[in-house]
Amino acid sequence: MEICFVTEGTLNACWQDRLSEIKSSDLVVFGFNGVGLVSYKKELSGETEYFQDIAKLSKQLGAVIICGCDTDTYGIYRHSAVVADKGKILGVTDMAHVIDDSEFVAGGNFRVYDTSAGKVGIILAEDLYFPESARVLALCDADVIICIFKKLENFMPQVMLRAGAFANGVAMALVAKNHLSVADIKGRIALSSSSDVVRVKINVEKDYHLISSRRRGLYRDFNSGY
């Protein structure tokens, strides 16, 4: 799977000026820089056409587009990502967790998108700090997990990226402002870059760990009689 990550610059700016750099990829990923704040009210009224632009670019490239954005649902703000495949909007994923006080609120879904490029799971912002986020997507058979982050201010996002890839046996990529990291299924950083546009070839491979736990005392299955 060949993925092109755009860590700086808007979707429309890349479309106009850097199309040659992003074409011929199976999947193109924009961080939260892609389209900025999207108002559902303005989208529905036709005042803005951000989602339509994402769909059009995916059709022109013949590829999958994942674009991070902030969404405004009539005054309720969420971190989100829009997914389009060859001209069709497949859906919008929202961040499921919020830490401490924030103007943004939690959404309610994790999803693996079955795309022409493969099965792609999406983790947004602070969801990366919760191990169950990657676990759910891996159990739903994601070929790769894409983590879209705002801006790296410390080492913790990379630590969680590596841990998630190792614990769940699936490659994970983290895209933020001026940063890209890719972790393989062994938990190693396969690539780290601060370039505006980065093309990466990710081999889809999965690892399954057999886990056993020692139990003390009498143990019976929940469904068995006592």
CSV table of C-alpha atoms in Angstrom, one decimal:
chain,number,residue,atom,x,y,z
A,1,MET,CA,0.0,0.0,0.0
A,2,GLU,CA,1.5,3.3,-1.1
A,3,ILE,CA,0.5,6.2,1.1
A,4,CYS,CA,1.2,9.9,0.6
A,5,PHE,CA,1.1,12.0,3.8
A,6,VAL,CA,0.7,15.8,3.7
A,7,THR,CA,1.9,17.3,7.0
A,8,GLU,CA,1.8,21.0,5.9
A,9,GLY,CA,-0.5,22.9,3.5
A,10,THR,CA,-4.2,22.8,2.8
A,11,LEU,CA,-5.9,20.3,0.5
A,12,ASN,CA,-6.7,22.9,-2.1
A,13,ALA,CA,-3.2,24.3,-2.1
A,14,CYS,CA,-1.7,20.8,-2.7
A,15,TRP,CA,-4.4,20.2,-5.4
A,16,GLN,CA,-3.4,23.4,-7.2
A,17,ASP,CA,0.4,23.5,-6.7
A,18,ARG,CA,1.7,20.0,-5.7
A,19,LEU,CA,-0.6,17.6,-7.5
A,20,SER,CA,2.4,15.8,-9.1
A,21,GLU,CA,3.7,15.0,-5.6
A,22,ILE,CA,0.6,13.4,-4.3
A,23,LYS,CA,-0.7,11.6,-7.4
A,24,SER,CA,-0.1,7.8,-8.1
A,25,SER,CA,-0.6,6.9,-4.4
A,26,ASP,CA,-3.2,4.4,-3.2
A,27,LEU,CA,-4.0,6.6,-0.2
A,28,VAL,CA,-3.5,10.4,0.5
A,29,VAL,CA,-3.7,11.6,4.1
A,30,PHE,CA,-4.0,15.2,5.2
A,31,GLY,CA,-3.6,16.2,8.8
A,32,PHE,CA,-5.9,18.8,10.5
A,33,ASN,CA,-4.3,21.4,8.2
A,34,GLY,CA,-6.3,19.9,5.3
A,35,VAL,CA,-9.5,21.9,5.4
A,36,GLY,CA,-9.5,23.6,8.8
A,37,LEU,CA,-12.9,24.1,10.4
A,38,VAL,CA,-16.0,22.7,8.6
A,39,SER,CA,-19.5,23.9,9.5
A,40,TYR,CA,-22.2,21.3,8.8
A,41,LYS,CA,-24.7,24.2,8.5
A,42,LYS,CA,-22.7,25.9,5.8
A,43,GLU,CA,-22.0,22.6,4.0
A,44,LEU,CA,-25.7,21.7,3.9
A,45,SER,CA,-26.7,25.1,2.7
A,46,GLY,CA,-24.0,25.1,-0.1
A,47,GLU,CA,-22.1,28.1,1.4
A,48,THR,CA,-19.0,25.9,1.6
A,49,GLU,CA,-18.0,22.8,-0.3
A,50,TYR,CA,-15.1,21.2,1.7
A,51,PHE,CA,-16.5,17.7,1.6
A,52,GLN,CA,-17.2,18.0,-2.1
A,53,ASP,CA,-13.6,19.2,-2.7
A,54,ILE,CA,-12.3,16.1,-0.9
A,55,ALA,CA,-14.5,13.8,-3.0
A,56,LYS,CA,-13.5,15.6,-6.2
A,57,LEU,CA,-9.8,15.2,-5.4
A,58,SER,CA,-10.2,11.5,-4.6
A,59,LYS,CA,-12.0,11.0,-8.0
A,60,GLN,CA,-9.3,12.9,-9.9
A,61,LEU,CA,-6.5,10.9,-8.2
A,62,GLY,CA,-8.4,7.6,-8.4
A,63,ALA,CA,-7.4,7.1,-4.8
A,64,VAL,CA,-8.6,7.2,-1.2
A,65,ILE,CA,-8.4,10.6,0.6
A,66,ILE,CA,-8.4,10.9,4.4
A,67,CYS,CA,-8.6,14.5,5.6
A,68,GLY,CA,-8.5,15.7,9.2
A,69,CYS,CA,-10.7,18.6,10.1
A,70,ASP,CA,-12.5,20.3,13.0
A,71,THR,CA,-16.3,20.1,12.6
A,72,ASP,CA,-19.0,22.5,13.9
A,73,THR,CA,-22.3,20.8,14.3
A,74,TYR,CA,-24.5,23.9,15.1
A,75,GLY,CA,-22.1,25.0,17.9
A,76,ILE,CA,-20.8,21.6,18.9
A,77,TYR,CA,-17.2,21.2,18.0
A,78,ARG,CA,-15.4,17.9,17.3
A,79,HIS,CA,-12.1,16.7,15.9
A,80,SER,CA,-13.0,14.6,12.8
A,81,ALA,CA,-11.7,13.0,9.6
A,82,VAL,CA,-13.5,12.7,6.3
A,83,VAL,CA,-12.8,9.7,4.1
A,84,ALA,CA,-13.5,9.6,0.4
A,85,ASP,CA,-12.8,6.9,-2.2
A,86,LYS,CA,-12.6,7.7,-5.9
A,87,GLY,CA,-15.3,10.4,-5.8
A,88,LYS,CA,-17.5,9.0,-3.0
A,89,ILE,CA,-17.6,10.1,0.6
A,90,LEU,CA,-17.4,7.0,2.7
A,91,GLY,CA,-18.0,8.7,6.0
A,92,VAL,CA,-16.8,10.9,8.8
A,93,THR,CA,-15.1,9.7,11.9
A,94,ASP,CA,-15.1,11.7,15.2
A,95,MET,CA,-12.7,11.7,18.1
A,96,ALA,CA,-14.2,9.4,20.9
A,97,HIS,CA,-12.3,10.7,23.9
A,98,VAL,CA,-11.6,14.2,25.4
A,99,ILE,CA,-9.1,14.8,28.1
A,100,ASP,CA,-9.5,17.6,30.7
A,101,ASP,CA,-11.3,20.9,29.7
A,102,SER,CA,-11.8,21.5,26.0
A,103,GLU,CA,-14.1,23.4,23.7
A,104,PHE,CA,-14.2,20.1,21.7
A,105,VAL,CA,-16.5,17.3,22.7
A,106,ALA,CA,-16.3,13.5,22.1
A,107,GLY,CA,-18.0,11.9,19.2
A,108,GLY,CA,-19.2,8.3,19.2
A,109,ASN,CA,-17.5,6.0,16.8
A,110,PHE,CA,-14.5,4.0,15.7
A,111,ARG,CA,-14.6,2.6,12.2
A,112,VAL,CA,-12.5,0.6,9.8
A,113,TYR,CA,-13.1,1.8,6.3
A,114,ASP,CA,-13.1,-0.9,3.6
A,115,THR,CA,-11.5,1.1,0.8
A,116,SER,CA,-10.0,0.4,-2.6
A,117,ALA,CA,-6.6,0.7,-0.9
A,118,GLY,CA,-7.4,-1.8,1.8
A,119,LYS,CA,-9.0,-1.7,5.3
A,120,VAL,CA,-8.0,1.5,7.0
A,121,GLY,CA,-8.7,2.3,10.7
A,122,ILE,CA,-8.6,5.9,11.9
A,123,ILE,CA,-7.6,7.3,15.3
A,124,LEU,CA,-8.0,11.0,16.0
A,125,ALA,CA,-6.0,13.2,18.3
A,126,GLU,CA,-6.3,12.2,22.0
A,127,ASP,CA,-7.8,8.8,21.1
A,128,LEU,CA,-4.2,7.7,20.6
A,129,TYR,CA,-3.7,7.8,24.4
A,130,PHE,CA,-6.3,5.1,25.0
A,131,PRO,CA,-5.0,1.6,24.2
A,132,GLU,CA,-8.5,0.3,23.4
A,133,SER,CA,-8.7,2.6,20.3
A,134,ALA,CA,-6.0,0.7,18.4
A,135,ARG,CA,-7.3,-2.6,19.9
A,136,VAL,CA,-10.8,-2.1,18.5
A,137,LEU,CA,-9.6,-1.2,15.0
A,138,ALA,CA,-7.2,-4.2,15.0
A,139,LEU,CA,-9.9,-6.6,16.0
A,140,CYS,CA,-12.0,-5.2,13.1
A,141,ASP,CA,-9.2,-6.4,10.8
A,142,ALA,CA,-7.6,-3.1,9.9
A,143,ASP,CA,-4.7,-3.4,7.4
A,144,VAL,CA,-3.2,-0.2,8.7
A,145,ILE,CA,-4.2,2.4,11.3
A,146,ILE,CA,-3.8,6.1,10.6
A,147,CYS,CA,-3.5,8.5,13.5
A,148,ILE,CA,-4.2,12.1,12.8
A,149,PHE,CA,-2.8,14.5,15.5
A,150,LYS,CA,-2.8,18.3,15.8
A,151,LYS,CA,0.8,19.1,16.8
A,152,LEU,CA,3.4,17.0,18.6
A,153,GLU,CA,4.5,18.8,21.8
A,154,ASN,CA,6.2,15.8,23.6
A,155,PHE,CA,7.3,12.2,23.0
A,156,MET,CA,4.1,10.6,24.3
A,157,PRO,CA,2.2,10.3,20.9
A,158,GLN,CA,5.2,8.3,19.4
A,159,VAL,CA,5.4,6.1,22.5
A,160,MET,CA,1.7,5.2,22.2
A,161,LEU,CA,2.0,4.7,18.4
A,162,ARG,CA,4.8,2.2,18.8
A,163,ALA,CA,3.0,0.4,21.7
A,164,GLY,CA,-0.2,0.2,19.7
A,165,ALA,CA,1.5,-1.2,16.7
A,166,PHE,CA,3.4,-3.8,18.7
A,167,ALA,CA,0.5,-4.8,21.0
A,168,ASN,CA,-2.0,-5.2,18.2
A,169,GLY,CA,0.3,-6.5,15.4
A,170,VAL,CA,-0.7,-3.9,12.8
A,171,ALA,CA,1.3,-1.0,11.2
A,172,MET,CA,0.4,2.5,12.5
A,173,ALA,CA,1.2,5.9,11.1
A,174,LEU,CA,1.0,9.2,12.9
A,175,VAL,CA,0.6,12.5,10.9
A,176,ALA,CA,0.7,15.9,12.6
A,177,LYS,CA,1.8,19.4,11.8
A,178,ASN,CA,5.3,19.0,10.2
A,179,HIS,CA,5.6,15.5,11.4
A,180,LEU,CA,5.2,11.9,10.2
A,181,SER,CA,6.1,8.7,12.0
A,182,VAL,CA,5.4,5.1,10.9
A,183,ALA,CA,5.6,2.2,13.4
A,184,ASP,CA,5.9,-1.4,12.2
A,185,ILE,CA,4.3,-4.5,13.9
A,186,LYS,CA,7.5,-4.9,16.0
A,187,GLY,CA,7.0,-1.5,17.5
A,188,ARG,CA,9.9,0.0,15.7
A,189,ILE,CA,9.9,3.5,14.0
A,190,ALA,CA,10.2,2.5,10.4
A,191,LEU,CA,10.2,6.1,9.2
A,192,SER,CA,10.2,9.6,10.8
A,193,SER,CA,10.1,12.8,8.7
A,194,SER,CA,9.3,16.5,9.0
A,195,SER,CA,8.9,17.0,5.2
A,196,ASP,CA,5.7,18.7,3.9
A,197,VAL,CA,4.9,15.7,1.6
A,198,VAL,CA,6.1,12.2,2.4
A,199,ARG,CA,5.4,9.1,0.3
A,200,VAL,CA,5.6,5.7,2.1
A,201,LYS,CA,5.3,2.2,1.0
A,202,ILE,CA,3.7,0.1,3.8
A,203,ASN,CA,3.7,-3.7,3.4
A,204,VAL,CA,0.4,-5.0,4.9
A,205,GLU,CA,1.5,-7.6,7.5
A,206,LYS,CA,-0.2,-8.7,10.7
A,207,ASP,CA,1.1,-10.4,13.8
A,208,TYR,CA,-1.0,-12.3,16.3
A,209,HIS,CA,0.1,-12.8,19.8
A,210,LEU,CA,-1.0,-15.8,21.8
A,211,ILE,CA,-1.7,-14.5,25.3
A,212,SER,CA,-2.2,-16.6,28.5
A,213,SER,CA,-2.8,-15.5,32.0
A,214,ARG,CA,-2.1,-17.2,35.3
A,215,ARG,CA,-5.2,-17.4,37.5
A,216,ARG,CA,-5.1,-18.1,41.2
A,217,GLY,CA,-7.7,-20.1,43.1
A,218,LEU,CA,-10.8,-21.7,41.7
A,219,TYR,CA,-11.9,-20.4,38.3
A,220,ARG,CA,-15.0,-21.3,36.3
A,221,ASP,CA,-16.4,-19.9,33.1
A,222,PHE,CA,-19.0,-17.3,33.7
A,223,ASN,CA,-21.6,-19.4,31.8
A,224,SER,CA,-21.0,-22.6,33.8
A,225,GLY,CA,-23.1,-23.6,36.8
A,226,TYR,CA,-21.8,-23.4,40.3
